[in-house]
Each structure stands twice: as structure tokens, then as C-alpha cells.
PDB file of C-alpha atoms in Angstrom:
ATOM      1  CA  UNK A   1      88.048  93.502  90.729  1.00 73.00           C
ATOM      2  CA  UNK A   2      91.248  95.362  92.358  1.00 79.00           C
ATOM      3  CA  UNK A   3      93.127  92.641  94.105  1.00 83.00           C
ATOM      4  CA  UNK A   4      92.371  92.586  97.506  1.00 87.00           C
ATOM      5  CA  UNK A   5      89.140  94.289  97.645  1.00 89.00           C
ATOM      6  CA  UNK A   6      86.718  91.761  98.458  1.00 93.00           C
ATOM      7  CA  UNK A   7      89.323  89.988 101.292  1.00 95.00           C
ATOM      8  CA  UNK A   8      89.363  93.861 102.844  1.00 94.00           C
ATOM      9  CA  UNK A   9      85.628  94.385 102.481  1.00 96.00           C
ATOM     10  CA  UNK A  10      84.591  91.102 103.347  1.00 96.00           C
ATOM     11  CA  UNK A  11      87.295  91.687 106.349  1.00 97.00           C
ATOM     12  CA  UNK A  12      85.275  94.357 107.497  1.00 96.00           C
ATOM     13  CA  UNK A  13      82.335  92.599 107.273  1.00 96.00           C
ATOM     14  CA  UNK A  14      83.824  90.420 109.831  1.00 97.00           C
ATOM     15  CA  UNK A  15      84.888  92.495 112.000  1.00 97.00           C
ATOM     16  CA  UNK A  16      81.310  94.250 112.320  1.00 96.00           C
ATOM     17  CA  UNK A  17      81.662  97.333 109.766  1.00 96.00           C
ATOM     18  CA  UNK A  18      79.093  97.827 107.444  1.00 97.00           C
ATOM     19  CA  UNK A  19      81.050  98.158 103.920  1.00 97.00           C
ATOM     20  CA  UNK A  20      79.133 100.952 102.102  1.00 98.00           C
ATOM     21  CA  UNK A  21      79.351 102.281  98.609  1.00 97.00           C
ATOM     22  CA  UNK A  22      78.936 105.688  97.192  1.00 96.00           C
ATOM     23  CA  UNK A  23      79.441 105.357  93.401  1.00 93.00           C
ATOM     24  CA  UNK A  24      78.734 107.963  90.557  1.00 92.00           C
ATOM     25  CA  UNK A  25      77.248 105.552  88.602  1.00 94.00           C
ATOM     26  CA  UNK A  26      73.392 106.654  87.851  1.00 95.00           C
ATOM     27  CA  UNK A  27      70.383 105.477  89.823  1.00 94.00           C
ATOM     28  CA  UNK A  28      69.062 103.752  86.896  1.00 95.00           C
ATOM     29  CA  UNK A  29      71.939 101.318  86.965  1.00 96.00           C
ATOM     30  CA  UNK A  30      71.223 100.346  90.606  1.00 97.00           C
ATOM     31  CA  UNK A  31      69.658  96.809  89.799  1.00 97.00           C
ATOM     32  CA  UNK A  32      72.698  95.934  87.222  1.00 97.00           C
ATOM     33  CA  UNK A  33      74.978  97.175  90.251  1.00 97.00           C
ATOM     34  CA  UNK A  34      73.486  94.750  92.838  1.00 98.00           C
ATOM     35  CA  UNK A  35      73.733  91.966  90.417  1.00 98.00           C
ATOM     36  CA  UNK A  36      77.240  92.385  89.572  1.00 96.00           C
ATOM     37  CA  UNK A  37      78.506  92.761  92.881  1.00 96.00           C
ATOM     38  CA  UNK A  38      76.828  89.758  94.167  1.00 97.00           C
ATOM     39  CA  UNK A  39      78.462  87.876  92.056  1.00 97.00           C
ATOM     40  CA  UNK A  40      81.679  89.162  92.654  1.00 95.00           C
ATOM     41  CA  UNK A  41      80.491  88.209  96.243  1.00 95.00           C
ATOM     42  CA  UNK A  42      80.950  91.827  97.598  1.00 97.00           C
ATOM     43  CA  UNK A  43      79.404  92.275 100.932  1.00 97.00           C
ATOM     44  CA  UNK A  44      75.999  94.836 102.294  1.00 97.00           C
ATOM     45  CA  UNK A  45      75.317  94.409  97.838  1.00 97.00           C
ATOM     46  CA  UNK A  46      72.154  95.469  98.965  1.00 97.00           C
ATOM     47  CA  UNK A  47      70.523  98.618  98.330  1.00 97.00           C
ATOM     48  CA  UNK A  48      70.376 100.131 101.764  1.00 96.00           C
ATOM     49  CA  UNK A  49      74.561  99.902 101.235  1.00 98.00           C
ATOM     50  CA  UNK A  50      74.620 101.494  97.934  1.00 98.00           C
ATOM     51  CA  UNK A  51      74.492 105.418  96.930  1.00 97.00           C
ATOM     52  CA  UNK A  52      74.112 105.799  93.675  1.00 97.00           C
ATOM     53  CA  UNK A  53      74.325 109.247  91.502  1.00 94.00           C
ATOM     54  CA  UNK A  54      71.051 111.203  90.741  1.00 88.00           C
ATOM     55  CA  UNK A  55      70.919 113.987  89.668  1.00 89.00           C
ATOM     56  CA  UNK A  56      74.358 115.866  90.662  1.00 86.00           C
ATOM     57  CA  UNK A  57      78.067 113.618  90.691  1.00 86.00           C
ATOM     58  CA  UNK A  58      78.844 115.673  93.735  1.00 90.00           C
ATOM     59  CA  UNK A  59      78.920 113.183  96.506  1.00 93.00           C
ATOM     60  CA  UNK A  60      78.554 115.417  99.496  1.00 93.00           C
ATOM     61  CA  UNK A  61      75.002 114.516 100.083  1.00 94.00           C
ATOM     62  CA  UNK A  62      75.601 111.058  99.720  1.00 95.00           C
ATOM     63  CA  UNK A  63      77.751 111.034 102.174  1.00 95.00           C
ATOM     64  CA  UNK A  64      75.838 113.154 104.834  1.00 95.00           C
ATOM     65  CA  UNK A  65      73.074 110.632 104.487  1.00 95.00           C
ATOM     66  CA  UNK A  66      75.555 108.002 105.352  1.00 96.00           C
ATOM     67  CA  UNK A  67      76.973 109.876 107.870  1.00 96.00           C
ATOM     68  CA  UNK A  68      73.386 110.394 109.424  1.00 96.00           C
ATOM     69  CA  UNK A  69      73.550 106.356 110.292  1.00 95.00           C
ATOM     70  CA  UNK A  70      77.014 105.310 110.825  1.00 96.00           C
ATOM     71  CA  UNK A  71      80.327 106.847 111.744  1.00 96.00           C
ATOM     72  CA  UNK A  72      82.709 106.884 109.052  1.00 96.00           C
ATOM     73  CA  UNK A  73      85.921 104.956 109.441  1.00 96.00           C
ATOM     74  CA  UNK A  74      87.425 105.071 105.922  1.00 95.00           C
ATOM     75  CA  UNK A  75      87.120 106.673 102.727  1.00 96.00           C
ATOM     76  CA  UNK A  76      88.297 104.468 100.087  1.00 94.00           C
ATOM     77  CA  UNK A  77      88.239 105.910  96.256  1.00 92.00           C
ATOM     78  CA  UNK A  78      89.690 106.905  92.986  1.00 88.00           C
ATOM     79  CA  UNK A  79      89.523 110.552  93.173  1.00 86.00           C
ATOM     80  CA  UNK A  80      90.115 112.967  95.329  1.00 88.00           C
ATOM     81  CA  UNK A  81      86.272 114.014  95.200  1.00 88.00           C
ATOM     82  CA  UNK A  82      85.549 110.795  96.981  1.00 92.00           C
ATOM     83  CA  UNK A  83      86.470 112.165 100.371  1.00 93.00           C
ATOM     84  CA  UNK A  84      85.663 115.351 100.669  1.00 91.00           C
ATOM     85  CA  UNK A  85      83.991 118.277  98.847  1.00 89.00           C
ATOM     86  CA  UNK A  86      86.966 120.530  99.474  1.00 90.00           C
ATOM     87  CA  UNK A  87      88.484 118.962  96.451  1.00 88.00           C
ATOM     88  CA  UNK A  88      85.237 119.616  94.154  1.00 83.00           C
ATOM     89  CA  UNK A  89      85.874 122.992  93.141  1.00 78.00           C
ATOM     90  CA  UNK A  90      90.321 123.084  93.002  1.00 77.00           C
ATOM     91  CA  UNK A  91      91.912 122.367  90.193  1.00 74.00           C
ATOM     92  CA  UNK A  92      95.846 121.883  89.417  1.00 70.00           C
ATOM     93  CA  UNK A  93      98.728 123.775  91.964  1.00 74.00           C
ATOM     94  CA  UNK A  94      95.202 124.371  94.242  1.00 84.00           C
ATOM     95  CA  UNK A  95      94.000 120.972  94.455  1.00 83.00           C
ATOM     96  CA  UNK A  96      97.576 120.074  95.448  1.00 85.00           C
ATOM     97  CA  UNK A  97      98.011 122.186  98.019  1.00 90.00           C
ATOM     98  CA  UNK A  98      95.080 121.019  99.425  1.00 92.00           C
ATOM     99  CA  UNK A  99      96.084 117.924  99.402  1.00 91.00           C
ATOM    100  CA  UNK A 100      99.935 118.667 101.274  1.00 92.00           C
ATOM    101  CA  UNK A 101      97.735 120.572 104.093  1.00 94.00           C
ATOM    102  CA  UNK A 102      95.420 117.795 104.268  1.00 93.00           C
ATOM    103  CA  UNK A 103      98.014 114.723 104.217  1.00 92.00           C
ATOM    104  CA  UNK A 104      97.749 113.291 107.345  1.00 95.00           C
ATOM    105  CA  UNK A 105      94.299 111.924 106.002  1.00 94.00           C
ATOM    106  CA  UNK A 106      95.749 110.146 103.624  1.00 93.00           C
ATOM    107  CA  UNK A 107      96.551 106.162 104.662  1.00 92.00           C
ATOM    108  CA  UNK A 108      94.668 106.951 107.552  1.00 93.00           C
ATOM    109  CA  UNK A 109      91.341 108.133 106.893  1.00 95.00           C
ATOM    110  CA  UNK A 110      91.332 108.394 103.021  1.00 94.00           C
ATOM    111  CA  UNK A 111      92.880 105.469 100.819  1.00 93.00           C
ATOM    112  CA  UNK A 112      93.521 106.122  97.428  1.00 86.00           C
ATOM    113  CA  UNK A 113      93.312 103.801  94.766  1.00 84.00           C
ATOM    114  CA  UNK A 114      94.687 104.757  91.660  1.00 72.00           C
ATOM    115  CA  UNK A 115      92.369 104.280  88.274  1.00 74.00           C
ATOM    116  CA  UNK A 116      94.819 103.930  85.367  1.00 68.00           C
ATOM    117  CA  UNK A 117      91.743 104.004  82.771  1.00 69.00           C
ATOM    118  CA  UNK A 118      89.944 107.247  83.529  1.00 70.00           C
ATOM    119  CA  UNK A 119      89.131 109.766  86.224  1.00 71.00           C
ATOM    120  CA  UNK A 120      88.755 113.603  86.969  1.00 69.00           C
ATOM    121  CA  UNK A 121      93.026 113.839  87.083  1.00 71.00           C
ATOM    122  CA  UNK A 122      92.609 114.145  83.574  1.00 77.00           C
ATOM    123  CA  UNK A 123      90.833 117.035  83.124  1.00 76.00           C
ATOM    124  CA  UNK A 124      94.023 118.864  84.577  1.00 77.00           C
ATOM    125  CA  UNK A 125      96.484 117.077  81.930  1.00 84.00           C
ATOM    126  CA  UNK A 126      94.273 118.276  79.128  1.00 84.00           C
ATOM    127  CA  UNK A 127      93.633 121.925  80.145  1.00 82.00           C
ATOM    128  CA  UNK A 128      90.022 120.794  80.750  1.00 79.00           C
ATOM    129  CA  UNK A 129      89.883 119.685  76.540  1.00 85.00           C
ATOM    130  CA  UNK A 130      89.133 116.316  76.485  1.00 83.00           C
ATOM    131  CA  UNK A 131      88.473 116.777  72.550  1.00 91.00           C
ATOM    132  CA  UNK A 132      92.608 116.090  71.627  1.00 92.00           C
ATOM    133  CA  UNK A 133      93.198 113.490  70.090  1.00 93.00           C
ATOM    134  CA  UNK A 134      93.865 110.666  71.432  1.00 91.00           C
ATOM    135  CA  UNK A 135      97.215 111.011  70.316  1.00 94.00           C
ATOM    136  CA  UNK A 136      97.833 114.134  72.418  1.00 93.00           C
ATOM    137  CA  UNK A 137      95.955 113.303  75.161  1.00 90.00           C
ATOM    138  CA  UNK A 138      99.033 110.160  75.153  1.00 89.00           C
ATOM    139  CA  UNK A 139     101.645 112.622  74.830  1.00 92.00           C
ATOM    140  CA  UNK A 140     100.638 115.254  77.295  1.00 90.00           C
ATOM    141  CA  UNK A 141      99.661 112.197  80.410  1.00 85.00           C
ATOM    142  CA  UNK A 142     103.737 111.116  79.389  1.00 88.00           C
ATOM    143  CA  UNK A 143     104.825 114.711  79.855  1.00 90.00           C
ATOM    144  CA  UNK A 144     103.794 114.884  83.439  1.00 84.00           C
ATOM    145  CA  UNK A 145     104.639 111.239  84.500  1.00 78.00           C
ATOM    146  CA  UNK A 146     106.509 111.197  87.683  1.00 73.00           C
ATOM    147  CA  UNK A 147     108.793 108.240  88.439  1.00 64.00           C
ATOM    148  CA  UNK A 148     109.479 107.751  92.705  1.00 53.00           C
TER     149      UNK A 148
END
């Protein structure tokens, strides 16, 4: 669990928002889901909180049927694609422009968590070829490594 996650979420909880999750991972993994989460004690681990993937990863549906029931405070995520489908379909200097004429929602109404392990930022490294080797796939993520 990301440090500080369940204090934040359980914050909320407090503090009367409803916590919900939107999460690519398939439908048939909801029960596994709920389990886990409970016992990481992660608030609404219910299923009416949790919006799972079914037949598309796109998560612009999922996120209309939220919006149908509560007003959305926060987008919290790993990818870009978990705050709005105007990031589905850009790719590389596109998908950053987007993001410079959209960065007053970021910290503010989208928070971005980084995910070290894997994610759709890849795809962009590797020219869309995830079959380098693992070797190249290495060199080319320590090519475009940006120190601040």
C-alpha cells in the first residue's frame, strides 16, 4: 500500500466523502479485490464503491456512472487515462501538451501518483514495442530520465 493512502481515504471517509475506486482490473477479480482491500482496511471495499474493467480499459463510462451519483472531488491515479478521456487517444509531444494546457488540474483536481513498476508511459519509451528486451527496454527508460 502507497504510504498514506489509507490515512487520506479513510480521512475522507471522515469527513463524509464516499472514497470510490475505478480500477482496470477485470470484473472477474471483483471478489479477490474486496477481500484484499478489507484487509488492508480500505474504506466503501464494497461493491457499490468499486468499478471494475469489463469489457473495454477505457474508463470513461465508469466514470459517468459515478458521476451519475456523486460529484467528483478528486481524481487520484497512475496514469493520465485515469482522469480524463482526452488523454486516451495522445501519445508522446501530444499527450504533453495536453497536459501543459490542462495543468491547473493537476494538485487540484487530478493527483498523480507515480507507478515505478508498470503503466501506459511506457508504451511511449518503447515506440509502442514492448517485445525489446528487457535489456533495452532498461536502457531506453535511462535515456529519457529527467532529474528536477
Amino acid at each position: 500500500v502507497l504510504p498514506g493512502a489509507l490515512e487520506f481515504l479513510n480521512y475522507l471517509k471522515e469527513t463524509n466523502v464516499e472514497p470510490i475506486y475505478i480500477s482496470n482490473r477485470r470484473e472477474n477479480e471483483l471478489e479477490a479485490t474486496l477481500k484484499n482491500m478489507q484487509a488492508l482496511g480500505f474504506p466503501n471495499a464494497e461493491k457499490e464503491y468499486v468499478f471494475l474493467r469489463t469489457d473495454q480499459s477505457s474508463k470513461v463510462k465508469r466514470r459517468e456512472m459515478v458521476q451519475e451519483n456523486y460529484t467528483v472531488l478528486l481524481y487520484v491515479g497512475d496514469n493520465l487515462t485515469d482522469f480524463s478521456d482526452i488523454y486516451e487517444a495522445a501519445e508522446g509531444v501530444d499527450r504533453n501538451k495536453l497536459v501543459d494546457e490542462n495543468e491547473a488540474d493537476f494538485g487540484s483536481k487530478f493527483i498523480i501518483l507515480p507507478n515505478p513498476m508498470y503503466g501506459e508511459w511506457e508504451k511511449v519509451i518503447y515506440n509502442n514495442d514492448f517485445s525489446l528486451s528487457e535489456a533495452m527496454k532498461d536502457s531506453l527508460r535511462r535515456a529519457v530520465i529527467q532529474s528536477y
